[in-house]
XYZ file of C-alpha atoms in Angstrom:
618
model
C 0.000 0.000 0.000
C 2.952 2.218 0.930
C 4.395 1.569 -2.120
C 1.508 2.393 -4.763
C 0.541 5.514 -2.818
C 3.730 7.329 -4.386
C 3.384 5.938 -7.399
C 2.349 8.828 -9.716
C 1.136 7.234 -13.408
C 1.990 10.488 -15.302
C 5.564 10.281 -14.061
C 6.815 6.521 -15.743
C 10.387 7.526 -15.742
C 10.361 8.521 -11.829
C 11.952 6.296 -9.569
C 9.728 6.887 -6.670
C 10.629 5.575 -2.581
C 8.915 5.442 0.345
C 10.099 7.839 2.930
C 7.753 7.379 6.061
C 5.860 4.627 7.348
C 1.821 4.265 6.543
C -0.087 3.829 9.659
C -2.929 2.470 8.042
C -4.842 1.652 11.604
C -4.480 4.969 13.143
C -5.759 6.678 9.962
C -8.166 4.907 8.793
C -9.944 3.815 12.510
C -11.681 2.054 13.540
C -13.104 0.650 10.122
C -9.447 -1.307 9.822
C -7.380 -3.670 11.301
C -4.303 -5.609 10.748
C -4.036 -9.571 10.854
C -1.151 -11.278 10.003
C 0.342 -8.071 8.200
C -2.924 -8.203 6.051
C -5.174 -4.798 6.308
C -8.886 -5.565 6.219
C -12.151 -4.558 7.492
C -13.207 -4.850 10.720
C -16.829 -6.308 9.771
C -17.770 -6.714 6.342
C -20.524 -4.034 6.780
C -17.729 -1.854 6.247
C -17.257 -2.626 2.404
C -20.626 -2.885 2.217
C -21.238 1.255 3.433
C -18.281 2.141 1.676
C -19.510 0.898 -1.668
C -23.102 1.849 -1.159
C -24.083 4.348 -3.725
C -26.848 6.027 -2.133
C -23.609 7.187 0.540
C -21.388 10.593 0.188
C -18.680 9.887 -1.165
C -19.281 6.366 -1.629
C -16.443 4.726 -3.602
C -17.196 3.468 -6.547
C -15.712 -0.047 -8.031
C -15.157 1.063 -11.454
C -13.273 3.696 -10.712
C -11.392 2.117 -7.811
C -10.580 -1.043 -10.277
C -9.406 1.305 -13.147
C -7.099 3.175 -10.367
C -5.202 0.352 -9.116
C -5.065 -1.079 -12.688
C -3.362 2.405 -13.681
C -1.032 2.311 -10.653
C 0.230 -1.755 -11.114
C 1.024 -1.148 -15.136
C 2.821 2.447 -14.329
C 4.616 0.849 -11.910
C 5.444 -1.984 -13.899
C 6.622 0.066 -16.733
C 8.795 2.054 -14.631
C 13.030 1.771 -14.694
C 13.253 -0.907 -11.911
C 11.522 -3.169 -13.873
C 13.637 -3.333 -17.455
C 14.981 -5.854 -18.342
C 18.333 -4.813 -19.296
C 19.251 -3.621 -15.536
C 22.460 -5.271 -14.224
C 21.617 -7.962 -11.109
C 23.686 -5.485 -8.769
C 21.119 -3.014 -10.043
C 17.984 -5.703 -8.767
C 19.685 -6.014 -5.702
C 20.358 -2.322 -4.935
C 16.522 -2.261 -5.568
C 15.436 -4.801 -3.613
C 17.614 -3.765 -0.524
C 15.984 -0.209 -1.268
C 12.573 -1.571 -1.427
C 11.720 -0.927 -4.919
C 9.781 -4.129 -5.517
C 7.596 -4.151 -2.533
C 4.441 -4.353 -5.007
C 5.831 -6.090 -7.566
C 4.489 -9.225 -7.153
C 0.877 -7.764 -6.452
C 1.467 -5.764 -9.399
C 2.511 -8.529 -11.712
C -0.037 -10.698 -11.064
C -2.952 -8.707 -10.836
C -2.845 -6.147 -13.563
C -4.517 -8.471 -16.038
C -7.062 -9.472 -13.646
C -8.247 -5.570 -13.259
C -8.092 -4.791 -17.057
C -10.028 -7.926 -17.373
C -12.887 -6.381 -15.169
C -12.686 -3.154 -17.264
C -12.805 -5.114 -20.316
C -15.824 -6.886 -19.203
C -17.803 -3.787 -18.473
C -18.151 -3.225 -22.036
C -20.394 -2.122 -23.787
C -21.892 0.304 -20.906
C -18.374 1.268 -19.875
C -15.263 2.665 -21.768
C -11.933 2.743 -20.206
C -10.414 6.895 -20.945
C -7.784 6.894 -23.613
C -4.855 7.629 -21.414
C -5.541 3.999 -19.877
C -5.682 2.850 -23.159
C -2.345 4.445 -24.275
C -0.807 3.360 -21.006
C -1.358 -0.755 -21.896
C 0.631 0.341 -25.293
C 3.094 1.889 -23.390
C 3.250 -1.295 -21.617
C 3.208 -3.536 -24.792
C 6.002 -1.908 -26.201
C 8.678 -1.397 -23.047
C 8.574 -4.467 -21.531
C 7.905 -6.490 -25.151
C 9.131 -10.157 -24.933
C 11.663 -10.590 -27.788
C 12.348 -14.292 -26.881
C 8.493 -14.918 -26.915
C 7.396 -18.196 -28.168
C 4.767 -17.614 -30.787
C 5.150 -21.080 -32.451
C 4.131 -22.667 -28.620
C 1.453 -20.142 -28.383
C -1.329 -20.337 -29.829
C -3.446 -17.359 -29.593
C -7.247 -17.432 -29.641
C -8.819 -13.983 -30.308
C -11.149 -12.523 -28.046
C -13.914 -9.950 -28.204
C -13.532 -9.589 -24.400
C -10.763 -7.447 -25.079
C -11.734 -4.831 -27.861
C -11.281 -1.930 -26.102
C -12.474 1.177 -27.553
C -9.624 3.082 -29.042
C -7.602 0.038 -28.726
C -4.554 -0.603 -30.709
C -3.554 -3.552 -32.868
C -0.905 -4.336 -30.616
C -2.721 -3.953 -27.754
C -5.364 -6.213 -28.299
C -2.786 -9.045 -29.546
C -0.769 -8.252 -26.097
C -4.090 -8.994 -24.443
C -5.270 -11.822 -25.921
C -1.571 -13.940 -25.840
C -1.042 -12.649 -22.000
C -4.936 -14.471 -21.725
C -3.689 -17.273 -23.245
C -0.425 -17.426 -21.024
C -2.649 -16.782 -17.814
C -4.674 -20.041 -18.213
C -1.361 -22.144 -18.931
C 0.043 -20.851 -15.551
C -2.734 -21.622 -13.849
C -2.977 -25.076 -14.743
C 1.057 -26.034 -14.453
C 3.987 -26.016 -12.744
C 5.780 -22.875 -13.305
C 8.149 -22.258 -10.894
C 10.391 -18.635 -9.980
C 13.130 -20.960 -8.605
C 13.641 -23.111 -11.989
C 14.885 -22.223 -15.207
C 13.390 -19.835 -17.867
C 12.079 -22.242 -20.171
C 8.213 -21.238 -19.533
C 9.544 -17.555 -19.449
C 9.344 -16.843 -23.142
C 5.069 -18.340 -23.338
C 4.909 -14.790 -21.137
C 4.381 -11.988 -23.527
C 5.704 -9.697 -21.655
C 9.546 -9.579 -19.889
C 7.314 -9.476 -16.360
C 7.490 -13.051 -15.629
C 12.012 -12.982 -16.306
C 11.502 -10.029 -14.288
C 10.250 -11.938 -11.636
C 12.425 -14.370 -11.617
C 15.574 -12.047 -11.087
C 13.600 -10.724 -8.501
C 12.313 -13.303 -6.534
C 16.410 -15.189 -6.740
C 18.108 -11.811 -5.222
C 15.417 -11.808 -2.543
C 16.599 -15.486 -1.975
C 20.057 -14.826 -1.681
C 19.935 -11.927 0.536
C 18.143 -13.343 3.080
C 20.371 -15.855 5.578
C 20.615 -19.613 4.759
C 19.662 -20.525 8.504
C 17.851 -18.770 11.821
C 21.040 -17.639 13.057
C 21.699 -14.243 10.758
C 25.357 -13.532 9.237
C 26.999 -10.367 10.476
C 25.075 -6.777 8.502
C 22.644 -9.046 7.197
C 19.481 -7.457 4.909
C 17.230 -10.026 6.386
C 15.471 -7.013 8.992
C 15.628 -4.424 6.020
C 13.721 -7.139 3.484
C 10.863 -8.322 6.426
C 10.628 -4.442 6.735
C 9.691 -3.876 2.688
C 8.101 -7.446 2.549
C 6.900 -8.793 6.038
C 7.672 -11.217 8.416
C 7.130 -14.195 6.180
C 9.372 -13.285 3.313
C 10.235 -16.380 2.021
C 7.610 -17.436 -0.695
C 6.540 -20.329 -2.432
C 7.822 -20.404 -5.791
C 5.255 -22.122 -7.775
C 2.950 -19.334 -9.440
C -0.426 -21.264 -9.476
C -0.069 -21.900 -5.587
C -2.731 -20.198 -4.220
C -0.644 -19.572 -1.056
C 2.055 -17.633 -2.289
C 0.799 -14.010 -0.889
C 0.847 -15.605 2.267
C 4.729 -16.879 2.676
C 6.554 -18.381 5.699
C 9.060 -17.588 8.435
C 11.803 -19.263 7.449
C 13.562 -21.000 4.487
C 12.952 -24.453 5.517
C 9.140 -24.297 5.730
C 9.010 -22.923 2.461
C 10.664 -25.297 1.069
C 8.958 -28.309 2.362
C 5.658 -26.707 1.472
C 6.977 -26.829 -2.158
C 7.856 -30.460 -2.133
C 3.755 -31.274 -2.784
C 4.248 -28.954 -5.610
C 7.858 -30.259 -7.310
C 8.479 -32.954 -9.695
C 12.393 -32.903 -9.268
C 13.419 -36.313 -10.568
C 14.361 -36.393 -14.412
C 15.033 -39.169 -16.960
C 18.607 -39.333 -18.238
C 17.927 -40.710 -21.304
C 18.373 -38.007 -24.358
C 15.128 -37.333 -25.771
C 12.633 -38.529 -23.557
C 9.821 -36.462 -22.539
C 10.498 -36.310 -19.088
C 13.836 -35.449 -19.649
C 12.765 -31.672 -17.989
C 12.213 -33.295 -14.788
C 8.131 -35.159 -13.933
C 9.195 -37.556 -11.006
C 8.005 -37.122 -7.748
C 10.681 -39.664 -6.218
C 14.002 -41.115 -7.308
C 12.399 -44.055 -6.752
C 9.498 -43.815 -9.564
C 12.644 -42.405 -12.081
C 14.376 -45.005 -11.836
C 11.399 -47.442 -12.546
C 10.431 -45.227 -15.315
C 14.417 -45.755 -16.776
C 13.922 -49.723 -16.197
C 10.527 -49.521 -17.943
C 11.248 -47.547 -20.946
C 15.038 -47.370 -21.631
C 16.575 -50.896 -20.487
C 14.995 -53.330 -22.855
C 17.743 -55.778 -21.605
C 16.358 -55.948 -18.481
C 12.745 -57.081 -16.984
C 10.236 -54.420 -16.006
C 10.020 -53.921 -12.530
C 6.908 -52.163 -10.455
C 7.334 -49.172 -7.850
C 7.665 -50.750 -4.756
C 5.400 -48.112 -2.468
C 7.170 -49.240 0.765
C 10.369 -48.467 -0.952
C 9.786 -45.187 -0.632
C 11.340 -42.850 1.684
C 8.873 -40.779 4.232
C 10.442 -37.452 2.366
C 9.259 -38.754 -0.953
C 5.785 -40.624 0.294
C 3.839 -37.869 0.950
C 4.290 -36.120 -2.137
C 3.949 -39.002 -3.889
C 0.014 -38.846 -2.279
C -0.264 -35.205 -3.137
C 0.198 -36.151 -6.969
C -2.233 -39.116 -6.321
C -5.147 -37.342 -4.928
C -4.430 -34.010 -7.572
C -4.735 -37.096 -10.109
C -7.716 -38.228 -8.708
C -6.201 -42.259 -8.940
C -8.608 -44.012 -6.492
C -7.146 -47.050 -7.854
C -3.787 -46.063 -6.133
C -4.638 -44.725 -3.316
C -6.970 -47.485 -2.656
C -4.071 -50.346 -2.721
C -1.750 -47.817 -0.816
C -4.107 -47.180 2.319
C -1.549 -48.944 4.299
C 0.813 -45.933 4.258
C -2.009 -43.820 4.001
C -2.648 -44.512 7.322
C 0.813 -43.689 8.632
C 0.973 -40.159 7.081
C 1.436 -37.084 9.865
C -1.992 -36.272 10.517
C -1.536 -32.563 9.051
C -0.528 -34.196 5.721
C -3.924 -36.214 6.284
C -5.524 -33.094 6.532
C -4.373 -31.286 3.835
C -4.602 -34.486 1.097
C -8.218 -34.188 2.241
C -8.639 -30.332 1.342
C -7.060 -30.860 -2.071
C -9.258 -33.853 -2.587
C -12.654 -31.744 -1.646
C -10.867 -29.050 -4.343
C -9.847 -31.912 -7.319
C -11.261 -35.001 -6.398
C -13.536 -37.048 -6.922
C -16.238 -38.328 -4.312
C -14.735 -41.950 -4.340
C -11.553 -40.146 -3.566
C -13.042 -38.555 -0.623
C -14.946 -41.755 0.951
C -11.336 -43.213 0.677
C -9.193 -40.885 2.630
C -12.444 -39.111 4.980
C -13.174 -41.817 7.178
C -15.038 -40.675 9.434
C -13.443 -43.091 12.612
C -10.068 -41.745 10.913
C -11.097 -38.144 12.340
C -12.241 -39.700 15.837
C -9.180 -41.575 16.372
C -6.417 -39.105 15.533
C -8.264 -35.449 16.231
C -10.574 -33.927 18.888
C -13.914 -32.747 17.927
C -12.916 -29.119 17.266
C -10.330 -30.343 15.172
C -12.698 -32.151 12.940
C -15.163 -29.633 12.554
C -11.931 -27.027 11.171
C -10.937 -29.874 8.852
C -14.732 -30.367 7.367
C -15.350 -26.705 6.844
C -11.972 -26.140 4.984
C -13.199 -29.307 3.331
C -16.503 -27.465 2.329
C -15.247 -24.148 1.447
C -12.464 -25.306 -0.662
C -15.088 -27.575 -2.988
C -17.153 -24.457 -3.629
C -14.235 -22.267 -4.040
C -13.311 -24.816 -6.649
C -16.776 -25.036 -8.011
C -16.669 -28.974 -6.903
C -20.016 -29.666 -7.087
C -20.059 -32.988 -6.633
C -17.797 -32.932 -3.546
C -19.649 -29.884 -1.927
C -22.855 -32.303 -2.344
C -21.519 -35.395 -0.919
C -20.009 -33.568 1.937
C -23.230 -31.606 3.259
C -24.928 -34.819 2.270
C -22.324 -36.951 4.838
C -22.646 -34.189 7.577
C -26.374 -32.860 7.615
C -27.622 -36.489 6.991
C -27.173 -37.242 10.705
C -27.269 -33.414 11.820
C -28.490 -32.738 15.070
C -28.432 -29.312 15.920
C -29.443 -29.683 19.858
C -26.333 -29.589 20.826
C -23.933 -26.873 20.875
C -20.667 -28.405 18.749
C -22.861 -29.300 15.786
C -24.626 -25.888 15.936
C -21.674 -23.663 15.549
C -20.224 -26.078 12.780
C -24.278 -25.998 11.349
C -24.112 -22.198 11.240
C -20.535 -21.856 9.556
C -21.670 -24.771 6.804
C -24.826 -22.578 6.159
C -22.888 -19.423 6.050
C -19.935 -20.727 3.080
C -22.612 -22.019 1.057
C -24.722 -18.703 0.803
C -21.471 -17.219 0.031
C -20.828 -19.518 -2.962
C -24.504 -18.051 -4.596
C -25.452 -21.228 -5.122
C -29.352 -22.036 -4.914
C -28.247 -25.940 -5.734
C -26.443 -26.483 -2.801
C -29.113 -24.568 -0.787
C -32.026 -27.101 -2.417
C -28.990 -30.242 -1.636
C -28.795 -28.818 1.915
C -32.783 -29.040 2.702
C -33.204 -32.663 1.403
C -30.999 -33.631 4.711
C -32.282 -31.427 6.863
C -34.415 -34.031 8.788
C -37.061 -32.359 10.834
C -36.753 -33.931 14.297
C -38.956 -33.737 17.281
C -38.412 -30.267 19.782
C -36.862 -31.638 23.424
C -37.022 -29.798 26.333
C -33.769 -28.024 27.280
C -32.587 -27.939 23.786
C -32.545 -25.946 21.140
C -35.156 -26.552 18.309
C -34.447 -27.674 15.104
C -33.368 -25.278 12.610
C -31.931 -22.485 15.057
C -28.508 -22.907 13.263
C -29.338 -20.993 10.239
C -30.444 -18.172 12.655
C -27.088 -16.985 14.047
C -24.889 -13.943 13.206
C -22.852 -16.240 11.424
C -25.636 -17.298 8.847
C -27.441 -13.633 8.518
C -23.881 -11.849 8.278
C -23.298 -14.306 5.596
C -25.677 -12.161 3.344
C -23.636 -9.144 3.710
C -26.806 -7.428 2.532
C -27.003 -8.706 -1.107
C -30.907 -9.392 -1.691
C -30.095 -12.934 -3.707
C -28.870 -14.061 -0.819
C -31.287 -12.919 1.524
C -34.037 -14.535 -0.735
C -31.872 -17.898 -0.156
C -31.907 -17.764 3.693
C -35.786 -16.578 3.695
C -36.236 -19.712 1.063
C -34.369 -21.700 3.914
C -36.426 -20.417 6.835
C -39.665 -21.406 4.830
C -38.723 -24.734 4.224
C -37.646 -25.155 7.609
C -41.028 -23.619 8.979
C -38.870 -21.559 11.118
C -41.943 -19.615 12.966
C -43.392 -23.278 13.872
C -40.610 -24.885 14.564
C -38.909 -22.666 16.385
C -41.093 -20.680 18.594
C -41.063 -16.737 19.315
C -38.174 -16.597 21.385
C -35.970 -18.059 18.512
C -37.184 -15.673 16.459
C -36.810 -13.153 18.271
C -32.853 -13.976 18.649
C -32.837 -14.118 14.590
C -34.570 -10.300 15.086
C -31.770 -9.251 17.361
C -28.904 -10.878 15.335
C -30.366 -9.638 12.286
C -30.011 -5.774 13.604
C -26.732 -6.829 15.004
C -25.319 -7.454 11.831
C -26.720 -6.695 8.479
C -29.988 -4.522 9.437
C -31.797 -6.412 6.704
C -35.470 -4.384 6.346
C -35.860 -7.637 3.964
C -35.274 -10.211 6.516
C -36.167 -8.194 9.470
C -39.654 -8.030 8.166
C -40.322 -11.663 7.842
C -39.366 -11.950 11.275
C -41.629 -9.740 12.615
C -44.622 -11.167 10.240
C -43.309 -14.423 11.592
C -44.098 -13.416 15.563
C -40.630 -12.279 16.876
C -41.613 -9.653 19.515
C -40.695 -6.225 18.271
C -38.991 -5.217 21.567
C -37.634 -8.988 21.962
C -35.050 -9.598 24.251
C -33.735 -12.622 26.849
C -33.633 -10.345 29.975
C -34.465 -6.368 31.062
C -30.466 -6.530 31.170
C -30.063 -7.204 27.533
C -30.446 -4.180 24.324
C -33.604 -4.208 22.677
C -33.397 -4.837 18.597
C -34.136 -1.044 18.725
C -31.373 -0.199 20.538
C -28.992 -2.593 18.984
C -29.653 -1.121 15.710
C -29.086 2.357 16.983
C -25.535 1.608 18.156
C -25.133 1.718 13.988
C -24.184 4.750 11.630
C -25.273 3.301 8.254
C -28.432 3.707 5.750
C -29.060 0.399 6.637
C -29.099 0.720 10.170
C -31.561 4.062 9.872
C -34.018 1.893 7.798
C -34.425 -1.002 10.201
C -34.737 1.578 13.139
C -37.968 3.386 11.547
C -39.595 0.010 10.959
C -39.025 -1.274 14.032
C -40.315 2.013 15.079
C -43.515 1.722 13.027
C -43.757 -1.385 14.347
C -44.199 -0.655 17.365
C -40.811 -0.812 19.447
C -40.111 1.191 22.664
C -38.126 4.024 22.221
C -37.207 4.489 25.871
C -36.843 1.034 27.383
C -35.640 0.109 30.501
C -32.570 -1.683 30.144
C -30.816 -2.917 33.670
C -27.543 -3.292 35.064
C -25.928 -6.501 34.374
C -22.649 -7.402 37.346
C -20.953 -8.933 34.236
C -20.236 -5.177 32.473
C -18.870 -3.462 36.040
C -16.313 -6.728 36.561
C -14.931 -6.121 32.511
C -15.198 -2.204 32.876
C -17.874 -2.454 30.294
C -20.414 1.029 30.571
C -23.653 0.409 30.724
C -25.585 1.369 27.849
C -27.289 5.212 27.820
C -30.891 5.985 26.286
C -31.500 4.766 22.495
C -31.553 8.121 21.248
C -28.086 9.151 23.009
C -26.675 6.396 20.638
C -24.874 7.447 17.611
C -26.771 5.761 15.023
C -29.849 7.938 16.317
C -28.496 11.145 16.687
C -26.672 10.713 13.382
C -30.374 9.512 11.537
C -30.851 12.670 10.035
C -27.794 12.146 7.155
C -29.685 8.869 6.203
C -33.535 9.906 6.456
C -33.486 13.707 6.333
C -35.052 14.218 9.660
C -34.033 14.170 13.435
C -34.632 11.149 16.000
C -37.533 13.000 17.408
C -38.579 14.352 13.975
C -39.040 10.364 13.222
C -41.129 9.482 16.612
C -43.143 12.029 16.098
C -43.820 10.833 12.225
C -44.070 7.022 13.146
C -46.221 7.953 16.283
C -48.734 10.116 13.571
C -48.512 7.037 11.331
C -49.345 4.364 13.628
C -52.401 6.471 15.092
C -53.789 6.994 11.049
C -53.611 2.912 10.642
């Protein structure tokens, strides 16, 4: 962030620095905070008011996309990045901390001019963006690029208007190179081979970069005498090191040290080549010295029998990859006579085979290694429930259909959400799968959802998919709120539930997304306007008032019109004196309601008195 704030786009031949530290937190408060060096909202509200177009000075995504589109490709086509500067040069730079964005920059400029591009035809990118991608086209032109091994398809989705000839081919092969990347094994730490598919000199660029970075920081957790390892965590974090394949979706992310890193790459490697000149695995597609040299028996001793892997053979270092390539294969068959050493895999290497199998695999592949007695025996409860919902999220994030399916159809087929464990996991699986906008795993998730009878001293069925976990899920978005309403229907949520259920929906509802939509159907559904477990705890009225947001103004009137108490009685609770917590003032003390005049044009008693008229008229 530091760096692209001094990046000026009109000034490509600037070599700008950062001279002072951003304190992102302390400006931008308290709608920010840091998490593992990552800025983000506090609640997701946040984006959601920020990009609200009814707001002042709301931000708006078109513009914000084409603005960090224009910063990345100035940046990129500034000095530090040609590629005729000397490797002292790169490593002056890096030291400096020149390339800070780069690898932000370099892989998400296409993504953003993709965006633009598909905003067409109601949206035109200005002609200085335009004449910035030739700019880009021409400086950092690939002259070793591989035509012959690229084959370009043309696209429409990139006939920008004004665009130039070269432009539009740049476009269309750095498409094309994209979709290779994403599907192999390009890697910054080998070779330049794949280099010249890139278009552009970005990807050698990247390279240089990401092997100076290597070498300046120490070989082992005991740092050499004036190392640059506290200079580079400054510029790049505290997990510097980085994973060098380019389709690993954890490579923003890094680790601490060197040797992490490069264990995490050995699922991703295929170091072991054949010797034999000519053969098409000469660049290296082993997994294990083991499988290259049955591969050399096999193929290139004809003087000899064939021989097959032995599995046990195997050392531990070279097993588990050896799984990672089975399960990314999706070869039941193998894993299925291998379950022997299946079984004596680290239990984290367990885990993970069984994300990538909910992302790749098949659902045979998943009744193989997802045993369910496997996760009693080796993890606690909690433990199990983290490892399912990575499971879940992963398959949608994919778009694994058929694994999202047979894992809410494993869980929710014996779902019992009485008790407290299976609730919270409930409420979390309900809450990823609004988020993947998909009404087919909503109508997959009701044909398990058993109705079961109501017991006394336990929750009734279906009061998982009221938490704040579920109705934040929404973040507001009215498809989504139609598939939770569609969920409460099915689940006869009123009936099944009773009013004091509903009434916590009511409360969580204007604790987190202030839905008029949603908050509606809970009142028409019996939740008591003024709902609440004790006199100690904030009425939905109140809650909502605690809020500064269009939103929050629009739930307050109708729970106003219908019917709330503007001045209730709320009590004092020991629990808030022993934390220091204050106890709450009078609803219209509370920001949200001396601030309602920005969202509805009048003042907080301006609204009683028009809700008070109102209700007396019907």
């Amino acid at each position: 962030m530091e760096q692209a704030l001094v990046i000026d786009p009109q000034d490509l031949d600037g070599d700008s620095r950062v001279q002072s530290e951003l304190n992102v937190t302390k400006i931008c408060d308290p709608i920010v905070e840091i998490v593992g060096g990552f800025v983000q909202f506090v609640h997701f509200t946040v984006k959601e008011y920020l990009f609200h177009n009814q707001i002042t000075g709301f931000i708006d995504g078109t513009a914000a996309t084409l603005s960090l589109a224009t910063t990345c490709i100035a940046y990129l086509c500034q000095p530090h990045h040609g590629p005729e500067l000397w490797d002292e040069e790169i490593e002056h730079n890096t030291i400096a901390g020149v390339y800070r964005l780069h690898d932000f920059a370099a892989s998400t400029w296409f993504e953003l001019v993709e965006k633009l591009a598909h905003l067409r035809p109601s949206y035109s990118p200005p002609n200085e963006f335009v004449s910035l991608l030739d700019l880009l086209s021409a400086c950092r032109i690939n002259e070793g690029y591989d035509s012959a091994a690229s084959s370009v398809a043309l696209s429409s989705s990139f006939c920008l208007d004004h665009d130039p000839p070269a432009v539009y081919e740049m476009l269309c092969r750095m498409s094309q190179f994209r979709k290779a990347r994403s599907g192999s094994d390009f890697n910054l730490r080998k070779g330049n081979k794949w280099t010249n598919l890139d278009p552009l000199t970005i990807s050698s660029t990247s390279i240089r970069i990401y092997r100076q970075l290597d070498q300046l920081l120490c070989r082992t957790s005991r740092h050499e005498t004036h190392c640059h390892c506290g200079t580079i965590e400054k510029h790049h974090g505290a997990m510097p090191f980085k994973c060098g394949f380019l389709s690993c979706p954890d490579r923003r992310y890094g680790f601490e040290d060197r040797l992490s890193r490069d264990d995490h790459e050995k699922h991703h490697g295929r170091p072991w080549k054949c010797t034999f000149p000519g053969c098409e695995f000469a660049d290296g597609d082993f997994l294990s010295r083991k499988m290259r040299d049955d591969h050399l028996d096999r193929f290139h001793a004809q003087s000899q029998p064939a021989k097959s892997v032995a599995f046990g053979e195997l050392h531990p270092d070279e097993t588990e990859p050896l799984f990672f390539d089975l399960v990314k294969a999706d070869n039941t068959k193998a894993v299925e006579a291998s379950l022997e050493w299946f079984e004596g895999l680290r239990i984290e290497v367990k885990h993970d085979l069984c994300v990538l199998a909910a992302s790749t695999g098949s659902t045979a592949m998943l009744k193989l290694i997802t045993p369910v007695e496997v996760w009693h025996m080796h993890s606690s409860a909690y433990d199990m429930q983290k490892i399912f919902l990575r499971m879940l999220e992963c398959a949608i994030q994919a778009s694994n259909m058929e694994a999202a399916k047979f894992l809410i159809a494993g869980y929710f087929s014996n779902f019992d959400d009485s008790l407290y464990g299976p609730k919270i996991l409930a409420s979390h699986c309900f809450a990823k799968i609004l988020r993947a906008d998909s009404e087919e795993m909503i109508e997959e998730l009701l044909t398990h959802l058993k109705p079961r009878e109501v017991h006394l001293g336990k929750a009734p069925p279906g009061s998982s998919s009221i938490s704040s976990i579920v109705i934040g899920a929404t973040a507001g978005q009215s498809n989504r709120e139609e598939m939770l309403l569609h969920l409460w229907m099915k689940l006869d949520l009123p009936r099944s539930c009773g009013r004091t259920y509903v009434g916590d929906a009511l409360v969580n509802v204007v604790s987190t997304t202030y839905s008029v939509n949603l908050a509606k159907f809970l009142l028409d559904s019996g939740a008591n306007v003024d709902h609440r477990r004790s006199k100690g705890y904030l009425t939905p009225l109140h809650r909502a008032a605690k809020n500064t947001s269009l939103q929050a103004a629009e739930s307050m009137r109708l729970l106003l019109l219908r019917g709330a108490d503007p001045e209730p009685i709320v009590l004092p609770l020991p629990g808030r004196r022993r934390y220091g917590i204050r106890e709450p003032g009078r609803i219209r003390d509370e920001q949200g309601a001396r601030g309602i005049s920005k969202w509805l044009g009048k003042s907080w008693d301006e609204l009683l008195a028009e809700v008070k008229e109102e209700r007396e008229r019907k």
